[in-house]
PDB file of N, CA and C in Angstrom:
ATOM      1  N   UNK A   1     -13.077 -17.846  -6.101  1.00 46.00           N
ATOM      2  CA  UNK A   1     -13.873 -17.005  -6.969  1.00 46.00           C
ATOM      3  C   UNK A   1     -15.135 -16.525  -6.284  1.00 46.00           C
ATOM      4  N   UNK A   2     -15.580 -17.146  -5.197  1.00 47.00           N
ATOM      5  CA  UNK A   2     -16.794 -16.752  -4.525  1.00 47.00           C
ATOM      6  C   UNK A   2     -16.655 -15.435  -3.781  1.00 47.00           C
ATOM      7  N   UNK A   3     -15.428 -14.950  -3.566  1.00 50.00           N
ATOM      8  CA  UNK A   3     -15.210 -13.714  -2.844  1.00 50.00           C
ATOM      9  C   UNK A   3     -15.591 -12.486  -3.660  1.00 50.00           C
ATOM     10  N   UNK A   4     -15.769 -12.620  -4.959  1.00 47.00           N
ATOM     11  CA  UNK A   4     -16.078 -11.502  -5.838  1.00 47.00           C
ATOM     12  C   UNK A   4     -17.560 -11.169  -5.726  1.00 47.00           C
ATOM     13  N   UNK A   5     -17.884 -10.067  -5.026  1.00 47.00           N
ATOM     14  CA  UNK A   5     -19.267  -9.682  -4.810  1.00 47.00           C
ATOM     15  C   UNK A   5     -19.637  -8.389  -5.531  1.00 47.00           C
ATOM     16  N   UNK A   6     -18.660  -7.548  -5.820  1.00 46.00           N
ATOM     17  CA  UNK A   6     -18.900  -6.281  -6.486  1.00 46.00           C
ATOM     18  C   UNK A   6     -18.427  -6.401  -7.924  1.00 46.00           C
ATOM     19  N   UNK A   7     -19.258  -6.002  -8.897  1.00 50.00           N
ATOM     20  CA  UNK A   7     -18.813  -6.113 -10.295  1.00 50.00           C
ATOM     21  C   UNK A   7     -17.612  -5.218 -10.568  1.00 50.00           C
ATOM     22  N   UNK A   8     -16.672  -5.739 -11.335  1.00 54.00           N
ATOM     23  CA  UNK A   8     -15.504  -4.953 -11.715  1.00 54.00           C
ATOM     24  C   UNK A   8     -15.861  -3.888 -12.736  1.00 54.00           C
ATOM     25  N   UNK A   9     -16.793  -4.197 -13.584  1.00 56.00           N
ATOM     26  CA  UNK A   9     -17.188  -3.298 -14.659  1.00 56.00           C
ATOM     27  C   UNK A   9     -18.688  -3.096 -14.620  1.00 56.00           C
ATOM     28  N   UNK A  10     -19.144  -1.870 -14.817  1.00 54.00           N
ATOM     29  CA  UNK A  10     -20.579  -1.623 -14.873  1.00 54.00           C
ATOM     30  C   UNK A  10     -20.899  -0.758 -16.086  1.00 54.00           C
ATOM     31  N   UNK A  11     -22.023  -1.020 -16.760  1.00 54.00           N
ATOM     32  CA  UNK A  11     -22.371  -0.295 -17.983  1.00 54.00           C
ATOM     33  C   UNK A  11     -22.622   1.189 -17.741  1.00 54.00           C
ATOM     34  N   UNK A  12     -22.310   2.007 -18.726  1.00 52.00           N
ATOM     35  CA  UNK A  12     -22.609   3.432 -18.713  1.00 52.00           C
ATOM     36  C   UNK A  12     -23.653   3.727 -19.777  1.00 52.00           C
ATOM     37  N   UNK A  13     -24.444   4.766 -19.566  1.00 50.00           N
ATOM     38  CA  UNK A  13     -25.372   5.231 -20.592  1.00 50.00           C
ATOM     39  C   UNK A  13     -24.708   6.384 -21.327  1.00 50.00           C
ATOM     40  N   UNK A  14     -24.093   6.078 -22.453  1.00 51.00           N
ATOM     41  CA  UNK A  14     -23.368   7.097 -23.203  1.00 51.00           C
ATOM     42  C   UNK A  14     -23.403   6.723 -24.680  1.00 51.00           C
ATOM     43  N   UNK A  15     -23.831   7.648 -25.527  1.00 57.00           N
ATOM     44  CA  UNK A  15     -23.937   7.386 -26.964  1.00 57.00           C
ATOM     45  C   UNK A  15     -22.797   8.020 -27.747  1.00 57.00           C
ATOM     46  N   UNK A  16     -21.687   8.307 -27.102  1.00 51.00           N
ATOM     47  CA  UNK A  16     -20.537   8.922 -27.750  1.00 51.00           C
ATOM     48  C   UNK A  16     -19.982   7.989 -28.830  1.00 51.00           C
ATOM     49  N   UNK A  17     -19.770   8.514 -30.032  1.00 54.00           N
ATOM     50  CA  UNK A  17     -19.285   7.707 -31.160  1.00 54.00           C
ATOM     51  C   UNK A  17     -17.762   7.676 -31.262  1.00 54.00           C
ATOM     52  N   UNK A  18     -17.061   8.456 -30.437  1.00 53.00           N
ATOM     53  CA  UNK A  18     -15.596   8.472 -30.441  1.00 53.00           C
ATOM     54  C   UNK A  18     -15.108   7.243 -29.678  1.00 53.00           C
ATOM     55  N   UNK A  19     -14.846   6.154 -30.415  1.00 65.00           N
ATOM     56  CA  UNK A  19     -14.514   4.885 -29.771  1.00 65.00           C
ATOM     57  C   UNK A  19     -13.002   4.750 -29.591  1.00 65.00           C
ATOM     58  N   UNK A  20     -12.605   4.543 -28.337  1.00 86.00           N
ATOM     59  CA  UNK A  20     -11.215   4.273 -27.988  1.00 86.00           C
ATOM     60  C   UNK A  20     -11.204   2.998 -27.160  1.00 86.00           C
ATOM     61  N   UNK A  21     -10.178   2.216 -27.317  1.00 91.00           N
ATOM     62  CA  UNK A  21     -10.063   0.986 -26.525  1.00 91.00           C
ATOM     63  C   UNK A  21      -8.933   1.175 -25.523  1.00 91.00           C
ATOM     64  N   UNK A  22      -9.219   0.836 -24.270  1.00 92.00           N
ATOM     65  CA  UNK A  22      -8.221   0.915 -23.211  1.00 92.00           C
ATOM     66  C   UNK A  22      -8.061  -0.460 -22.581  1.00 92.00           C
ATOM     67  N   UNK A  23      -6.975  -0.631 -21.869  1.00 93.00           N
ATOM     68  CA  UNK A  23      -6.716  -1.892 -21.175  1.00 93.00           C
ATOM     69  C   UNK A  23      -6.538  -1.616 -19.697  1.00 93.00           C
ATOM     70  N   UNK A  24      -7.146  -2.468 -18.886  1.00 93.00           N
ATOM     71  CA  UNK A  24      -6.982  -2.381 -17.438  1.00 93.00           C
ATOM     72  C   UNK A  24      -6.668  -3.778 -16.927  1.00 93.00           C
ATOM     73  N   UNK A  25      -5.852  -3.853 -15.872  1.00 92.00           N
ATOM     74  CA  UNK A  25      -5.516  -5.149 -15.282  1.00 92.00           C
ATOM     75  C   UNK A  25      -6.051  -5.194 -13.858  1.00 92.00           C
ATOM     76  N   UNK A  26      -6.629  -6.340 -13.504  1.00 89.00           N
ATOM     77  CA  UNK A  26      -7.152  -6.571 -12.163  1.00 89.00           C
ATOM     78  C   UNK A  26      -6.449  -7.760 -11.551  1.00 89.00           C
ATOM     79  N   UNK A  27      -6.153  -7.681 -10.260  1.00 91.00           N
ATOM     80  CA  UNK A  27      -5.649  -8.836  -9.533  1.00 91.00           C
ATOM     81  C   UNK A  27      -6.823  -9.720  -9.187  1.00 91.00           C
ATOM     82  N   UNK A  28      -6.679 -11.018  -9.416  1.00 88.00           N
ATOM     83  CA  UNK A  28      -7.722 -11.990  -9.091  1.00 88.00           C
ATOM     84  C   UNK A  28      -7.067 -13.105  -8.290  1.00 88.00           C
ATOM     85  N   UNK A  29      -7.592 -13.361  -7.109  1.00 85.00           N
ATOM     86  CA  UNK A  29      -7.022 -14.405  -6.275  1.00 85.00           C
ATOM     87  C   UNK A  29      -7.762 -15.719  -6.415  1.00 85.00           C
ATOM     88  N   UNK A  30      -7.138 -16.775  -5.985  1.00 87.00           N
ATOM     89  CA  UNK A  30      -7.746 -18.105  -5.934  1.00 87.00           C
ATOM     90  C   UNK A  30      -8.145 -18.674  -7.288  1.00 87.00           C
ATOM     91  N   UNK A  31      -7.413 -18.329  -8.344  1.00 85.00           N
ATOM     92  CA  UNK A  31      -7.640 -18.974  -9.635  1.00 85.00           C
ATOM     93  C   UNK A  31      -6.752 -20.216  -9.644  1.00 85.00           C
ATOM     94  N   UNK A  32      -7.366 -21.371  -9.694  1.00 82.00           N
ATOM     95  CA  UNK A  32      -6.598 -22.602  -9.549  1.00 82.00           C
ATOM     96  C   UNK A  32      -6.379 -23.372 -10.842  1.00 82.00           C
ATOM     97  N   UNK A  33      -7.117 -23.015 -11.895  1.00 88.00           N
ATOM     98  CA  UNK A  33      -6.971 -23.809 -13.119  1.00 88.00           C
ATOM     99  C   UNK A  33      -7.343 -22.992 -14.347  1.00 88.00           C
ATOM    100  N   UNK A  34      -7.020 -23.552 -15.501  1.00 90.00           N
ATOM    101  CA  UNK A  34      -7.342 -22.902 -16.767  1.00 90.00           C
ATOM    102  C   UNK A  34      -8.848 -22.811 -16.977  1.00 90.00           C
ATOM    103  N   UNK A  35      -9.598 -23.762 -16.443  1.00 92.00           N
ATOM    104  CA  UNK A  35     -11.050 -23.741 -16.578  1.00 92.00           C
ATOM    105  C   UNK A  35     -11.647 -22.525 -15.868  1.00 92.00           C
ATOM    106  N   UNK A  36     -11.117 -22.192 -14.693  1.00 90.00           N
ATOM    107  CA  UNK A  36     -11.573 -20.997 -13.964  1.00 90.00           C
ATOM    108  C   UNK A  36     -11.280 -19.746 -14.788  1.00 90.00           C
ATOM    109  N   UNK A  37     -10.093 -19.672 -15.360  1.00 92.00           N
ATOM    110  CA  UNK A  37      -9.699 -18.527 -16.174  1.00 92.00           C
ATOM    111  C   UNK A  37     -10.620 -18.388 -17.384  1.00 92.00           C
ATOM    112  N   UNK A  38     -10.930 -19.494 -18.025  1.00 93.00           N
ATOM    113  CA  UNK A  38     -11.811 -19.477 -19.194  1.00 93.00           C
ATOM    114  C   UNK A  38     -13.206 -19.004 -18.820  1.00 93.00           C
ATOM    115  N   UNK A  39     -13.700 -19.415 -17.670  1.00 93.00           N
ATOM    116  CA  UNK A  39     -15.023 -18.988 -17.211  1.00 93.00           C
ATOM    117  C   UNK A  39     -15.056 -17.480 -16.981  1.00 93.00           C
ATOM    118  N   UNK A  40     -14.030 -16.950 -16.332  1.00 91.00           N
ATOM    119  CA  UNK A  40     -13.961 -15.507 -16.084  1.00 91.00           C
ATOM    120  C   UNK A  40     -13.864 -14.738 -17.394  1.00 91.00           C
ATOM    121  N   UNK A  41     -13.035 -15.215 -18.317  1.00 94.00           N
ATOM    122  CA  UNK A  41     -12.918 -14.571 -19.631  1.00 94.00           C
ATOM    123  C   UNK A  41     -14.255 -14.551 -20.354  1.00 94.00           C
ATOM    124  N   UNK A  42     -14.988 -15.643 -20.279  1.00 95.00           N
ATOM    125  CA  UNK A  42     -16.280 -15.751 -20.943  1.00 95.00           C
ATOM    126  C   UNK A  42     -17.292 -14.755 -20.374  1.00 95.00           C
ATOM    127  N   UNK A  43     -17.349 -14.657 -19.057  1.00 93.00           N
ATOM    128  CA  UNK A  43     -18.296 -13.735 -18.412  1.00 93.00           C
ATOM    129  C   UNK A  43     -17.937 -12.286 -18.735  1.00 93.00           C
ATOM    130  N   UNK A  44     -16.662 -11.931 -18.623  1.00 92.00           N
ATOM    131  CA  UNK A  44     -16.249 -10.566 -18.938  1.00 92.00           C
ATOM    132  C   UNK A  44     -16.490 -10.233 -20.405  1.00 92.00           C
ATOM    133  N   UNK A  45     -16.220 -11.184 -21.285  1.00 93.00           N
ATOM    134  CA  UNK A  45     -16.382 -10.962 -22.719  1.00 93.00           C
ATOM    135  C   UNK A  45     -17.811 -10.726 -23.155  1.00 93.00           C
ATOM    136  N   UNK A  46     -18.769 -11.109 -22.338  1.00 93.00           N
ATOM    137  CA  UNK A  46     -20.191 -10.910 -22.660  1.00 93.00           C
ATOM    138  C   UNK A  46     -20.711  -9.532 -22.273  1.00 93.00           C
ATOM    139  N   UNK A  47     -19.918  -8.765 -21.515  1.00 93.00           N
ATOM    140  CA  UNK A  47     -20.355  -7.435 -21.105  1.00 93.00           C
ATOM    141  C   UNK A  47     -20.251  -6.457 -22.265  1.00 93.00           C
ATOM    142  N   UNK A  48     -21.283  -5.625 -22.429  1.00 91.00           N
ATOM    143  CA  UNK A  48     -21.249  -4.590 -23.463  1.00 91.00           C
ATOM    144  C   UNK A  48     -20.096  -3.642 -23.183  1.00 91.00           C
ATOM    145  N   UNK A  49     -19.280  -3.388 -24.167  1.00 92.00           N
ATOM    146  CA  UNK A  49     -18.148  -2.486 -24.020  1.00 92.00           C
ATOM    147  C   UNK A  49     -16.827  -3.197 -23.800  1.00 92.00           C
ATOM    148  N   UNK A  50     -16.865  -4.481 -23.468  1.00 93.00           N
ATOM    149  CA  UNK A  50     -15.634  -5.248 -23.295  1.00 93.00           C
ATOM    150  C   UNK A  50     -15.287  -5.889 -24.638  1.00 93.00           C
ATOM    151  N   UNK A  51     -14.119  -5.558 -25.158  1.00 94.00           N
ATOM    152  CA  UNK A  51     -13.678  -6.132 -26.435  1.00 94.00           C
ATOM    153  C   UNK A  51     -13.152  -7.548 -26.227  1.00 94.00           C
ATOM    154  N   UNK A  52     -12.334  -7.747 -25.195  1.00 94.00           N
ATOM    155  CA  UNK A  52     -11.856  -9.083 -24.844  1.00 94.00           C
ATOM    156  C   UNK A  52     -11.213  -9.041 -23.465  1.00 94.00           C
ATOM    157  N   UNK A  53     -11.039 -10.209 -22.901  1.00 95.00           N
ATOM    158  CA  UNK A  53     -10.409 -10.335 -21.583  1.00 95.00           C
ATOM    159  C   UNK A  53      -9.499 -11.549 -21.604  1.00 95.00           C
ATOM    160  N   UNK A  54      -8.358 -11.421 -20.953  1.00 95.00           N
ATOM    161  CA  UNK A  54      -7.407 -12.520 -20.834  1.00 95.00           C
ATOM    162  C   UNK A  54      -7.070 -12.692 -19.359  1.00 95.00           C
ATOM    163  N   UNK A  55      -7.265 -13.910 -18.851  1.00 95.00           N
ATOM    164  CA  UNK A  55      -7.009 -14.195 -17.445  1.00 95.00           C
ATOM    165  C   UNK A  55      -5.829 -15.149 -17.342  1.00 95.00           C
ATOM    166  N   UNK A  56      -4.891 -14.826 -16.453  1.00 93.00           N
ATOM    167  CA  UNK A  56      -3.721 -15.669 -16.222  1.00 93.00           C
ATOM    168  C   UNK A  56      -3.787 -16.256 -14.815  1.00 93.00           C
ATOM    169  N   UNK A  57      -4.051 -17.574 -14.696  1.00 91.00           N
ATOM    170  CA  UNK A  57      -4.056 -18.192 -13.369  1.00 91.00           C
ATOM    171  C   UNK A  57      -2.686 -18.119 -12.690  1.00 91.00           C
ATOM    172  N   UNK A  58      -1.627 -18.197 -13.465  1.00 90.00           N
ATOM    173  CA  UNK A  58      -0.276 -18.165 -12.908  1.00 90.00           C
ATOM    174  C   UNK A  58       0.030 -16.801 -12.294  1.00 90.00           C
ATOM    175  N   UNK A  59      -0.329 -15.725 -12.998  1.00 90.00           N
ATOM    176  CA  UNK A  59      -0.080 -14.374 -12.505  1.00 90.00           C
ATOM    177  C   UNK A  59      -1.193 -13.886 -11.576  1.00 90.00           C
ATOM    178  N   UNK A  60      -2.334 -14.546 -11.599  1.00 89.00           N
ATOM    179  CA  UNK A  60      -3.457 -14.136 -10.767  1.00 89.00           C
ATOM    180  C   UNK A  60      -4.019 -12.792 -11.162  1.00 89.00           C
ATOM    181  N   UNK A  61      -4.137 -12.568 -12.480  1.00 92.00           N
ATOM    182  CA  UNK A  61      -4.659 -11.289 -12.943  1.00 92.00           C
ATOM    183  C   UNK A  61      -5.473 -11.441 -14.227  1.00 92.00           C
ATOM    184  N   UNK A  62      -6.302 -10.428 -14.453  1.00 93.00           N
ATOM    185  CA  UNK A  62      -7.092 -10.358 -15.682  1.00 93.00           C
ATOM    186  C   UNK A  62      -6.728  -9.069 -16.401  1.00 93.00           C
ATOM    187  N   UNK A  63      -6.533  -9.139 -17.708  1.00 94.00           N
ATOM    188  CA  UNK A  63      -6.323  -7.963 -18.548  1.00 94.00           C
ATOM    189  C   UNK A  63      -7.576  -7.811 -19.396  1.00 94.00           C
ATOM    190  N   UNK A  64      -8.216  -6.642 -19.303  1.00 94.00           N
ATOM    191  CA  UNK A  64      -9.483  -6.411 -19.991  1.00 94.00           C
ATOM    192  C   UNK A  64      -9.322  -5.252 -20.953  1.00 94.00           C
ATOM    193  N   UNK A  65      -9.611  -5.491 -22.230  1.00 94.00           N
ATOM    194  CA  UNK A  65      -9.656  -4.432 -23.239  1.00 94.00           C
ATOM    195  C   UNK A  65     -11.100  -3.972 -23.329  1.00 94.00           C
ATOM    196  N   UNK A  66     -11.324  -2.666 -23.139  1.00 93.00           N
ATOM    197  CA  UNK A  66     -12.690  -2.163 -23.066  1.00 93.00           C
ATOM    198  C   UNK A  66     -12.818  -0.797 -23.739  1.00 93.00           C
ATOM    199  N   UNK A  67     -14.055  -0.413 -24.025  1.00 91.00           N
ATOM    200  CA  UNK A  67     -14.375   0.888 -24.600  1.00 91.00           C
ATOM    201  C   UNK A  67     -14.913   1.759 -23.466  1.00 91.00           C
ATOM    202  N   UNK A  68     -14.145   2.764 -23.018  1.00 89.00           N
ATOM    203  CA  UNK A  68     -14.536   3.540 -21.841  1.00 89.00           C
ATOM    204  C   UNK A  68     -15.861   4.290 -21.998  1.00 89.00           C
ATOM    205  N   UNK A  69     -16.274   4.569 -23.229  1.00 87.00           N
ATOM    206  CA  UNK A  69     -17.553   5.238 -23.434  1.00 87.00           C
ATOM    207  C   UNK A  69     -18.738   4.320 -23.193  1.00 87.00           C
ATOM    208  N   UNK A  70     -18.497   3.012 -23.176  1.00 90.00           N
ATOM    209  CA  UNK A  70     -19.583   2.038 -23.016  1.00 90.00           C
ATOM    210  C   UNK A  70     -19.598   1.361 -21.660  1.00 90.00           C
ATOM    211  N   UNK A  71     -18.459   1.353 -20.987  1.00 90.00           N
ATOM    212  CA  UNK A  71     -18.374   0.641 -19.717  1.00 90.00           C
ATOM    213  C   UNK A  71     -17.406   1.371 -18.794  1.00 90.00           C
ATOM    214  N   UNK A  72     -17.708   1.349 -17.502  1.00 85.00           N
ATOM    215  CA  UNK A  72     -16.904   2.054 -16.514  1.00 85.00           C
ATOM    216  C   UNK A  72     -16.128   1.044 -15.658  1.00 85.00           C
ATOM    217  N   UNK A  73     -14.881   1.313 -15.401  1.00 79.00           N
ATOM    218  CA  UNK A  73     -14.067   0.444 -14.569  1.00 79.00           C
ATOM    219  C   UNK A  73     -14.177   0.945 -13.129  1.00 79.00           C
ATOM    220  N   UNK A  74     -14.574   0.051 -12.254  1.00 73.00           N
ATOM    221  CA  UNK A  74     -14.743   0.405 -10.838  1.00 73.00           C
ATOM    222  C   UNK A  74     -13.784  -0.411  -9.983  1.00 73.00           C
ATOM    223  N   UNK A  75     -13.349   0.174  -8.897  1.00 36.00           N
ATOM    224  CA  UNK A  75     -12.502  -0.565  -7.975  1.00 36.00           C
ATOM    225  C   UNK A  75     -13.369  -1.418  -7.060  1.00 36.00           C
ATOM    226  N   UNK A  76     -12.865  -2.572  -6.706  1.00 32.00           N
ATOM    227  CA  UNK A  76     -13.604  -3.461  -5.807  1.00 32.00           C
ATOM    228  C   UNK A  76     -13.335  -3.038  -4.387  1.00 32.00           C
TER     229      UNK A  76
END
């Protein structure tokens, strides 16, 4: 988890009231336990614009439901 240096999601300044929820999946390496997955879900879930996040240690990925008007998805 220490390899993650660039944020996956960054806030946008947008007051658009047309709210849509989208889902994006990210590959995450070196997740070794459910505790790591829970920590990542907790951090992502605290970001403005993120509705929820689900991390699978077995698949090595995170699925993030977000509001594109509030948060921007960036590639690492």
